[in-house]
Amino acid sequence: MDPASDPPGDCNQLCRKSLPIVSPCHRDVMIKGVLLDLAGVIYDGEDAVPGATEAVARLHEAGLLVCFVSNTTRSNKQAVLDRLARLCFSVTSDELFTPAQAARNWLRKHERSPHLLLHPDLIQEFQGLEGSRGKAIVVGDAGDAFDYEALNAAFRELVDGAELLALAANRTFRVPTENSALTRERSSLHWNSQAKETPLSLGSRLRHSSARHSPPSTAQKERP
């Protein structure tokens, strides 16, 4: 199925389903669903956390709406589903929510076309998206794709008024080397002074500030 045409999925329906659950601390608590993080919660590296597969199965058996959330900005949705399947977790596409999915939803709602500064494995998530109200830069952990040509193209779009969507709030990412972990500062957040508004951070908490930034300096406006 074309990722751009995916339905919002059951994860967006948490507020529409409630089941009475008896809590040891609070009686008659209405649990609408369960949100589960992935790394460090249900799996650690290439191994499932002991008891996690059984716990997830019990949640499903109880009839609760379960949504698995990930902050990955490098792996596409199908890759995450395949990894969960290898670890013996039964998870459907509708039960998994990612930053790329949040970005697609935002782009559709605001009728923006994406200009992508992402890892090649994530590009397919944005196929078929076209908007009539301008462009939005979508940036995540692009790895080696953070080269001069790609950064300069995205920078020019920002100067021309494109929106800025950050799939995560982290300002750096680490690239392992033979002797150490090299930290490269390649964050979209360094472009804030050129964006019309504070970027939307979709990997942690979605927020949209209407605070305007001061105009770029003359030196910043010059293009190579």
PDB file of C-alpha atoms in Angstrom:
ATOM      1  CA  MET A   1       0.000   0.000   0.000  1.00  0.00           C
ATOM      2  CA  ASP A   2       1.211   3.493  -0.821  1.00  0.00           C
ATOM      3  CA  PRO A   3       2.344   5.050   2.503  1.00  0.00           C
ATOM      4  CA  ALA A   4       1.011   8.409   1.381  1.00  0.00           C
ATOM      5  CA  SER A   5      -2.489   6.995   1.165  1.00  0.00           C
ATOM      6  CA  ASP A   6      -2.462   5.089   4.443  1.00  0.00           C
ATOM      7  CA  PRO A   7      -5.495   5.741   6.653  1.00  0.00           C
ATOM      8  CA  PRO A   8      -4.768   7.451   9.986  1.00  0.00           C
ATOM      9  CA  GLY A   9      -5.040   4.069  11.716  1.00  0.00           C
ATOM     10  CA  ASP A  10      -6.343   2.829  15.022  1.00  0.00           C
ATOM     11  CA  CYS A  11      -3.698   4.753  16.965  1.00  0.00           C
ATOM     12  CA  ASN A  12      -5.667   7.922  16.248  1.00  0.00           C
ATOM     13  CA  GLN A  13      -8.782   6.406  17.823  1.00  0.00           C
ATOM     14  CA  LEU A  14      -7.570   6.044  21.399  1.00  0.00           C
ATOM     15  CA  CYS A  15     -10.087   8.616  22.575  1.00  0.00           C
ATOM     16  CA  ARG A  16     -12.982   6.755  20.980  1.00  0.00           C
ATOM     17  CA  LYS A  17     -12.715   3.543  22.959  1.00  0.00           C
ATOM     18  CA  SER A  18     -12.932   3.095  26.716  1.00  0.00           C
ATOM     19  CA  LEU A  19     -12.914  -0.015  28.855  1.00  0.00           C
ATOM     20  CA  PRO A  20     -13.513  -0.153  32.623  1.00  0.00           C
ATOM     21  CA  ILE A  21     -10.328  -1.322  34.342  1.00  0.00           C
ATOM     22  CA  VAL A  22     -10.053  -1.792  38.091  1.00  0.00           C
ATOM     23  CA  SER A  23      -6.886  -0.150  39.361  1.00  0.00           C
ATOM     24  CA  PRO A  24      -5.368  -1.059  42.746  1.00  0.00           C
ATOM     25  CA  CYS A  25      -5.062   2.650  43.474  1.00  0.00           C
ATOM     26  CA  HIS A  26      -8.135   4.095  41.777  1.00  0.00           C
ATOM     27  CA  ARG A  27     -11.458   2.348  41.376  1.00  0.00           C
ATOM     28  CA  ASP A  28     -13.485   2.496  38.187  1.00  0.00           C
ATOM     29  CA  VAL A  29     -10.680   4.025  36.120  1.00  0.00           C
ATOM     30  CA  MET A  30     -11.540   4.169  32.411  1.00  0.00           C
ATOM     31  CA  ILE A  31      -8.558   3.036  30.354  1.00  0.00           C
ATOM     32  CA  LYS A  32      -8.951   4.127  26.745  1.00  0.00           C
ATOM     33  CA  GLY A  33      -5.842   2.450  25.401  1.00  0.00           C
ATOM     34  CA  VAL A  34      -2.173   1.769  25.952  1.00  0.00           C
ATOM     35  CA  LEU A  35       0.770   3.554  24.332  1.00  0.00           C
ATOM     36  CA  LEU A  36       3.974   1.525  24.208  1.00  0.00           C
ATOM     37  CA  ASP A  37       7.412   2.829  23.305  1.00  0.00           C
ATOM     38  CA  LEU A  38       9.706   0.369  21.538  1.00  0.00           C
ATOM     39  CA  ALA A  39      13.450   0.556  22.250  1.00  0.00           C
ATOM     40  CA  GLY A  40      14.165  -0.101  25.911  1.00  0.00           C
ATOM     41  CA  VAL A  41      10.511  -0.875  26.633  1.00  0.00           C
ATOM     42  CA  ILE A  42       9.523  -3.961  24.648  1.00  0.00           C
ATOM     43  CA  TYR A  43      12.913  -4.727  23.105  1.00  0.00           C
ATOM     44  CA  ASP A  44      16.549  -4.008  23.847  1.00  0.00           C
ATOM     45  CA  GLY A  45      18.831  -4.134  20.838  1.00  0.00           C
ATOM     46  CA  GLU A  46      17.999  -7.305  18.925  1.00  0.00           C
ATOM     47  CA  ASP A  47      16.253  -9.040  21.814  1.00  0.00           C
ATOM     48  CA  ALA A  48      12.768  -8.724  23.248  1.00  0.00           C
ATOM     49  CA  VAL A  49      12.632  -7.582  26.859  1.00  0.00           C
ATOM     50  CA  PRO A  50      11.828 -10.655  29.000  1.00  0.00           C
ATOM     51  CA  GLY A  51       8.062 -10.977  29.391  1.00  0.00           C
ATOM     52  CA  ALA A  52       7.275  -8.250  26.862  1.00  0.00           C
ATOM     53  CA  THR A  53       5.726 -10.496  24.198  1.00  0.00           C
ATOM     54  CA  GLU A  54       3.442 -12.073  26.794  1.00  0.00           C
ATOM     55  CA  ALA A  55       2.484  -8.666  28.203  1.00  0.00           C
ATOM     56  CA  VAL A  56       1.557  -7.331  24.759  1.00  0.00           C
ATOM     57  CA  ALA A  57      -0.481 -10.462  24.074  1.00  0.00           C
ATOM     58  CA  ARG A  58      -2.399  -9.959  27.336  1.00  0.00           C
ATOM     59  CA  LEU A  59      -3.202  -6.360  26.399  1.00  0.00           C
ATOM     60  CA  HIS A  60      -4.633  -7.528  23.090  1.00  0.00           C
ATOM     61  CA  GLU A  61      -6.585 -10.319  24.787  1.00  0.00           C
ATOM     62  CA  ALA A  62      -8.073  -7.772  27.185  1.00  0.00           C
ATOM     63  CA  GLY A  63      -9.557  -5.912  24.222  1.00  0.00           C
ATOM     64  CA  LEU A  64      -7.570  -2.756  24.817  1.00  0.00           C
ATOM     65  CA  LEU A  65      -6.554  -0.538  21.939  1.00  0.00           C
ATOM     66  CA  VAL A  66      -2.754  -0.773  21.789  1.00  0.00           C
ATOM     67  CA  CYS A  67      -0.561   1.713  19.938  1.00  0.00           C
ATOM     68  CA  PHE A  68       3.184   1.288  19.511  1.00  0.00           C
ATOM     69  CA  VAL A  69       5.034   4.588  19.144  1.00  0.00           C
ATOM     70  CA  SER A  70       8.535   5.134  17.817  1.00  0.00           C
ATOM     71  CA  ASN A  71      10.750   8.198  17.472  1.00  0.00           C
ATOM     72  CA  THR A  72      12.878   6.712  14.701  1.00  0.00           C
ATOM     73  CA  THR A  73      13.831   9.127  11.933  1.00  0.00           C
ATOM     74  CA  ARG A  74      15.864   6.575   9.994  1.00  0.00           C
ATOM     75  CA  SER A  75      13.768   3.400   9.623  1.00  0.00           C
ATOM     76  CA  ASN A  76      10.605   3.317   7.549  1.00  0.00           C
ATOM     77  CA  LYS A  77       7.398   1.896   8.971  1.00  0.00           C
ATOM     78  CA  GLN A  78       7.655  -1.472   7.243  1.00  0.00           C
ATOM     79  CA  ALA A  79      11.197  -1.957   8.529  1.00  0.00           C
ATOM     80  CA  VAL A  80       9.993  -1.347  12.085  1.00  0.00           C
ATOM     81  CA  LEU A  81       7.110  -3.805  11.607  1.00  0.00           C
ATOM     82  CA  ASP A  82       9.513  -6.427  10.231  1.00  0.00           C
ATOM     83  CA  ARG A  83      11.790  -6.008  13.241  1.00  0.00           C
ATOM     84  CA  LEU A  84       8.877  -6.420  15.648  1.00  0.00           C
ATOM     85  CA  ALA A  85       7.761  -9.544  13.797  1.00  0.00           C
ATOM     86  CA  ARG A  86      11.260 -11.055  14.081  1.00  0.00           C
ATOM     87  CA  LEU A  87      11.026 -10.500  17.835  1.00  0.00           C
ATOM     88  CA  CYS A  88       7.654 -12.326  17.887  1.00  0.00           C
ATOM     89  CA  PHE A  89       5.468  -9.272  18.514  1.00  0.00           C
ATOM     90  CA  SER A  90       2.126  -9.299  16.756  1.00  0.00           C
ATOM     91  CA  VAL A  91       1.715  -5.702  15.559  1.00  0.00           C
ATOM     92  CA  THR A  92      -0.357  -4.391  12.657  1.00  0.00           C
ATOM     93  CA  SER A  93       0.413  -1.314  10.561  1.00  0.00           C
ATOM     94  CA  ASP A  94      -2.513   0.534  12.149  1.00  0.00           C
ATOM     95  CA  GLU A  95      -1.041  -0.083  15.612  1.00  0.00           C
ATOM     96  CA  LEU A  96       2.311   1.548  14.854  1.00  0.00           C
ATOM     97  CA  PHE A  97       2.774   5.327  14.851  1.00  0.00           C
ATOM     98  CA  THR A  98       6.004   7.028  13.730  1.00  0.00           C
ATOM     99  CA  PRO A  99       7.314  10.594  13.294  1.00  0.00           C
ATOM    100  CA  ALA A 100       7.136  10.147   9.503  1.00  0.00           C
ATOM    101  CA  GLN A 101       3.431   9.341   9.804  1.00  0.00           C
ATOM    102  CA  ALA A 102       2.900  12.458  11.922  1.00  0.00           C
ATOM    103  CA  ALA A 103       4.720  14.500   9.281  1.00  0.00           C
ATOM    104  CA  ARG A 104       2.603  13.042   6.473  1.00  0.00           C
ATOM    105  CA  ASN A 105      -0.568  13.903   8.385  1.00  0.00           C
ATOM    106  CA  TRP A 106       0.649  17.480   8.893  1.00  0.00           C
ATOM    107  CA  LEU A 107       1.608  17.888   5.237  1.00  0.00           C
ATOM    108  CA  ARG A 108      -1.805  16.681   4.071  1.00  0.00           C
ATOM    109  CA  LYS A 109      -3.661  18.914   6.522  1.00  0.00           C
ATOM    110  CA  HIS A 110      -1.701  22.026   5.568  1.00  0.00           C
ATOM    111  CA  GLU A 111      -1.466  21.168   1.848  1.00  0.00           C
ATOM    112  CA  ARG A 112       2.324  21.413   1.723  1.00  0.00           C
ATOM    113  CA  SER A 113       4.686  19.577  -0.615  1.00  0.00           C
ATOM    114  CA  PRO A 114       7.643  17.961   1.176  1.00  0.00           C
ATOM    115  CA  HIS A 115      11.251  18.884   0.502  1.00  0.00           C
ATOM    116  CA  LEU A 116      13.032  15.953   2.110  1.00  0.00           C
ATOM    117  CA  LEU A 117      16.298  16.008   4.035  1.00  0.00           C
ATOM    118  CA  LEU A 118      16.078  12.448   5.332  1.00  0.00           C
ATOM    119  CA  HIS A 119      17.834   9.112   5.391  1.00  0.00           C
ATOM    120  CA  PRO A 120      17.291   7.287   2.056  1.00  0.00           C
ATOM    121  CA  ASP A 121      15.387   4.503   3.849  1.00  0.00           C
ATOM    122  CA  LEU A 122      12.703   6.995   4.874  1.00  0.00           C
ATOM    123  CA  ILE A 123      12.106   8.665   1.501  1.00  0.00           C
ATOM    124  CA  GLN A 124       9.459   6.127   0.448  1.00  0.00           C
ATOM    125  CA  GLU A 125       7.219   7.226   3.322  1.00  0.00           C
ATOM    126  CA  PHE A 126       6.554  10.519   1.518  1.00  0.00           C
ATOM    127  CA  GLN A 127       5.911   9.311  -2.015  1.00  0.00           C
ATOM    128  CA  GLY A 128       2.860  10.793  -3.724  1.00  0.00           C
ATOM    129  CA  LEU A 129       2.477  13.794  -1.400  1.00  0.00           C
ATOM    130  CA  GLU A 130       1.782  17.027  -3.257  1.00  0.00           C
ATOM    131  CA  GLY A 131       0.431  20.282  -1.862  1.00  0.00           C
ATOM    132  CA  SER A 132      -0.868  23.500  -3.342  1.00  0.00           C
ATOM    133  CA  ARG A 133       0.204  25.871  -0.555  1.00  0.00           C
ATOM    134  CA  GLY A 134       3.969  25.789  -0.843  1.00  0.00           C
ATOM    135  CA  LYS A 135       6.693  23.567   0.551  1.00  0.00           C
ATOM    136  CA  ALA A 136       7.831  22.259   3.920  1.00  0.00           C
ATOM    137  CA  ILE A 137      11.325  21.013   4.744  1.00  0.00           C
ATOM    138  CA  VAL A 138      11.124  17.618   6.468  1.00  0.00           C
ATOM    139  CA  VAL A 139      14.370  16.799   8.254  1.00  0.00           C
ATOM    140  CA  GLY A 140      15.498  13.830  10.318  1.00  0.00           C
ATOM    141  CA  ASP A 141      18.618  11.720  10.789  1.00  0.00           C
ATOM    142  CA  ALA A 142      19.800  11.850   7.176  1.00  0.00           C
ATOM    143  CA  GLY A 143      23.219  10.369   7.924  1.00  0.00           C
ATOM    144  CA  ASP A 144      25.564  10.789   4.971  1.00  0.00           C
ATOM    145  CA  ALA A 145      22.794  12.602   3.071  1.00  0.00           C
ATOM    146  CA  PHE A 146      23.720  15.675   5.143  1.00  0.00           C
ATOM    147  CA  ASP A 147      26.051  16.934   2.413  1.00  0.00           C
ATOM    148  CA  TYR A 148      26.601  20.493   1.191  1.00  0.00           C
ATOM    149  CA  GLU A 149      24.322  20.229  -1.822  1.00  0.00           C
ATOM    150  CA  ALA A 150      21.380  18.859   0.187  1.00  0.00           C
ATOM    151  CA  LEU A 151      21.814  21.321   3.048  1.00  0.00           C
ATOM    152  CA  ASN A 152      22.150  24.277   0.700  1.00  0.00           C
ATOM    153  CA  ALA A 153      19.023  23.299  -1.267  1.00  0.00           C
ATOM    154  CA  ALA A 154      17.002  23.022   1.935  1.00  0.00           C
ATOM    155  CA  PHE A 155      18.436  26.297   3.246  1.00  0.00           C
ATOM    156  CA  ARG A 156      17.359  28.128   0.104  1.00  0.00           C
ATOM    157  CA  GLU A 157      13.820  26.778   0.438  1.00  0.00           C
ATOM    158  CA  LEU A 158      13.713  28.087   4.020  1.00  0.00           C
ATOM    159  CA  VAL A 159      14.895  31.513   2.916  1.00  0.00           C
ATOM    160  CA  ASP A 160      12.084  31.494   0.355  1.00  0.00           C
ATOM    161  CA  GLY A 161       9.502  30.867   3.063  1.00  0.00           C
ATOM    162  CA  ALA A 162       9.166  27.077   3.397  1.00  0.00           C
ATOM    163  CA  GLU A 163       7.912  25.618   6.680  1.00  0.00           C
ATOM    164  CA  LEU A 164      10.290  23.502   8.758  1.00  0.00           C
ATOM    165  CA  LEU A 165       9.289  20.096  10.165  1.00  0.00           C
ATOM    166  CA  ALA A 166      11.774  18.373  12.474  1.00  0.00           C
ATOM    167  CA  LEU A 167      11.067  14.673  13.010  1.00  0.00           C
ATOM    168  CA  ALA A 168      12.891  14.809  16.351  1.00  0.00           C
ATOM    169  CA  ALA A 169      14.032  17.433  18.833  1.00  0.00           C
ATOM    170  CA  ASN A 170      17.655  16.292  19.167  1.00  0.00           C
ATOM    171  CA  ARG A 171      20.225  18.756  17.843  1.00  0.00           C
ATOM    172  CA  THR A 172      22.948  16.210  17.038  1.00  0.00           C
ATOM    173  CA  PHE A 173      23.404  12.627  15.961  1.00  0.00           C
ATOM    174  CA  ARG A 174      26.328  10.283  16.445  1.00  0.00           C
ATOM    175  CA  VAL A 175      28.189   8.503  13.680  1.00  0.00           C
ATOM    176  CA  PRO A 176      30.343   5.582  14.935  1.00  0.00           C
ATOM    177  CA  THR A 177      33.950   5.530  13.763  1.00  0.00           C
ATOM    178  CA  GLU A 178      36.702   2.968  14.279  1.00  0.00           C
ATOM    179  CA  ASN A 179      37.998   4.632  17.434  1.00  0.00           C
ATOM    180  CA  SER A 180      35.193   6.790  18.741  1.00  0.00           C
ATOM    181  CA  ALA A 181      31.725   8.157  18.208  1.00  0.00           C
ATOM    182  CA  LEU A 182      31.903  11.320  16.147  1.00  0.00           C
ATOM    183  CA  THR A 183      29.199  13.838  16.916  1.00  0.00           C
ATOM    184  CA  ARG A 184      28.064  15.794  13.889  1.00  0.00           C
ATOM    185  CA  GLU A 185      25.960  18.855  14.459  1.00  0.00           C
ATOM    186  CA  ARG A 186      23.629  18.705  11.474  1.00  0.00           C
ATOM    187  CA  SER A 187      20.368  19.693  13.076  1.00  0.00           C
ATOM    188  CA  SER A 188      17.509  21.427  11.375  1.00  0.00           C
ATOM    189  CA  LEU A 189      17.179  23.461  14.556  1.00  0.00           C
ATOM    190  CA  HIS A 190      20.296  25.425  13.560  1.00  0.00           C
ATOM    191  CA  TRP A 191      18.175  26.880  10.747  1.00  0.00           C
ATOM    192  CA  ASN A 192      15.638  28.460  13.075  1.00  0.00           C
ATOM    193  CA  SER A 193      16.751  31.978  12.180  1.00  0.00           C
ATOM    194  CA  GLN A 194      15.756  31.336   8.561  1.00  0.00           C
ATOM    195  CA  ALA A 195      12.429  29.612   9.231  1.00  0.00           C
ATOM    196  CA  LYS A 196       9.257  31.667   9.411  1.00  0.00           C
ATOM    197  CA  GLU A 197       8.243  29.884  12.608  1.00  0.00           C
ATOM    198  CA  THR A 198       9.685  27.594  15.225  1.00  0.00           C
ATOM    199  CA  PRO A 199       9.972  24.113  13.646  1.00  0.00           C
ATOM    200  CA  LEU A 200       7.410  21.482  14.495  1.00  0.00           C
ATOM    201  CA  SER A 201       9.151  18.705  16.403  1.00  0.00           C
ATOM    202  CA  LEU A 202       7.242  15.533  15.531  1.00  0.00           C
ATOM    203  CA  GLY A 203       9.426  12.921  17.204  1.00  0.00           C
ATOM    204  CA  SER A 204       8.826  13.936  20.809  1.00  0.00           C
ATOM    205  CA  ARG A 205       6.034  16.468  21.240  1.00  0.00           C
ATOM    206  CA  LEU A 206       4.199  18.294  18.505  1.00  0.00           C
ATOM    207  CA  ARG A 207       4.102  21.979  19.094  1.00  0.00           C
ATOM    208  CA  HIS A 208       3.690  24.956  16.837  1.00  0.00           C
ATOM    209  CA  SER A 209       4.901  28.336  17.976  1.00  0.00           C
ATOM    210  CA  SER A 210       3.764  31.415  16.128  1.00  0.00           C
ATOM    211  CA  ALA A 211       6.685  33.465  17.408  1.00  0.00           C
ATOM    212  CA  ARG A 212       8.345  35.217  14.501  1.00  0.00           C
ATOM    213  CA  HIS A 213      12.111  35.367  14.108  1.00  0.00           C
ATOM    214  CA  SER A 214      14.047  38.427  13.166  1.00  0.00           C
ATOM    215  CA  PRO A 215      14.902  38.796   9.457  1.00  0.00           C
ATOM    216  CA  PRO A 216      18.169  37.203   8.348  1.00  0.00           C
ATOM    217  CA  SER A 217      21.223  39.408   8.120  1.00  0.00           C
ATOM    218  CA  THR A 218      22.607  40.564   4.790  1.00  0.00           C
ATOM    219  CA  ALA A 219      25.363  37.964   5.018  1.00  0.00           C
ATOM    220  CA  GLN A 220      22.807  35.234   5.651  1.00  0.00           C
ATOM    221  CA  LYS A 221      20.795  36.259   2.588  1.00  0.00           C
ATOM    222  CA  GLU A 222      23.736  35.876   0.231  1.00  0.00           C
ATOM    223  CA  ARG A 223      23.744  32.671  -1.751  1.00  0.00           C
ATOM    224  CA  PRO A 224      26.770  30.898  -3.091  1.00  0.00           C
TER     225      PRO A 224
END
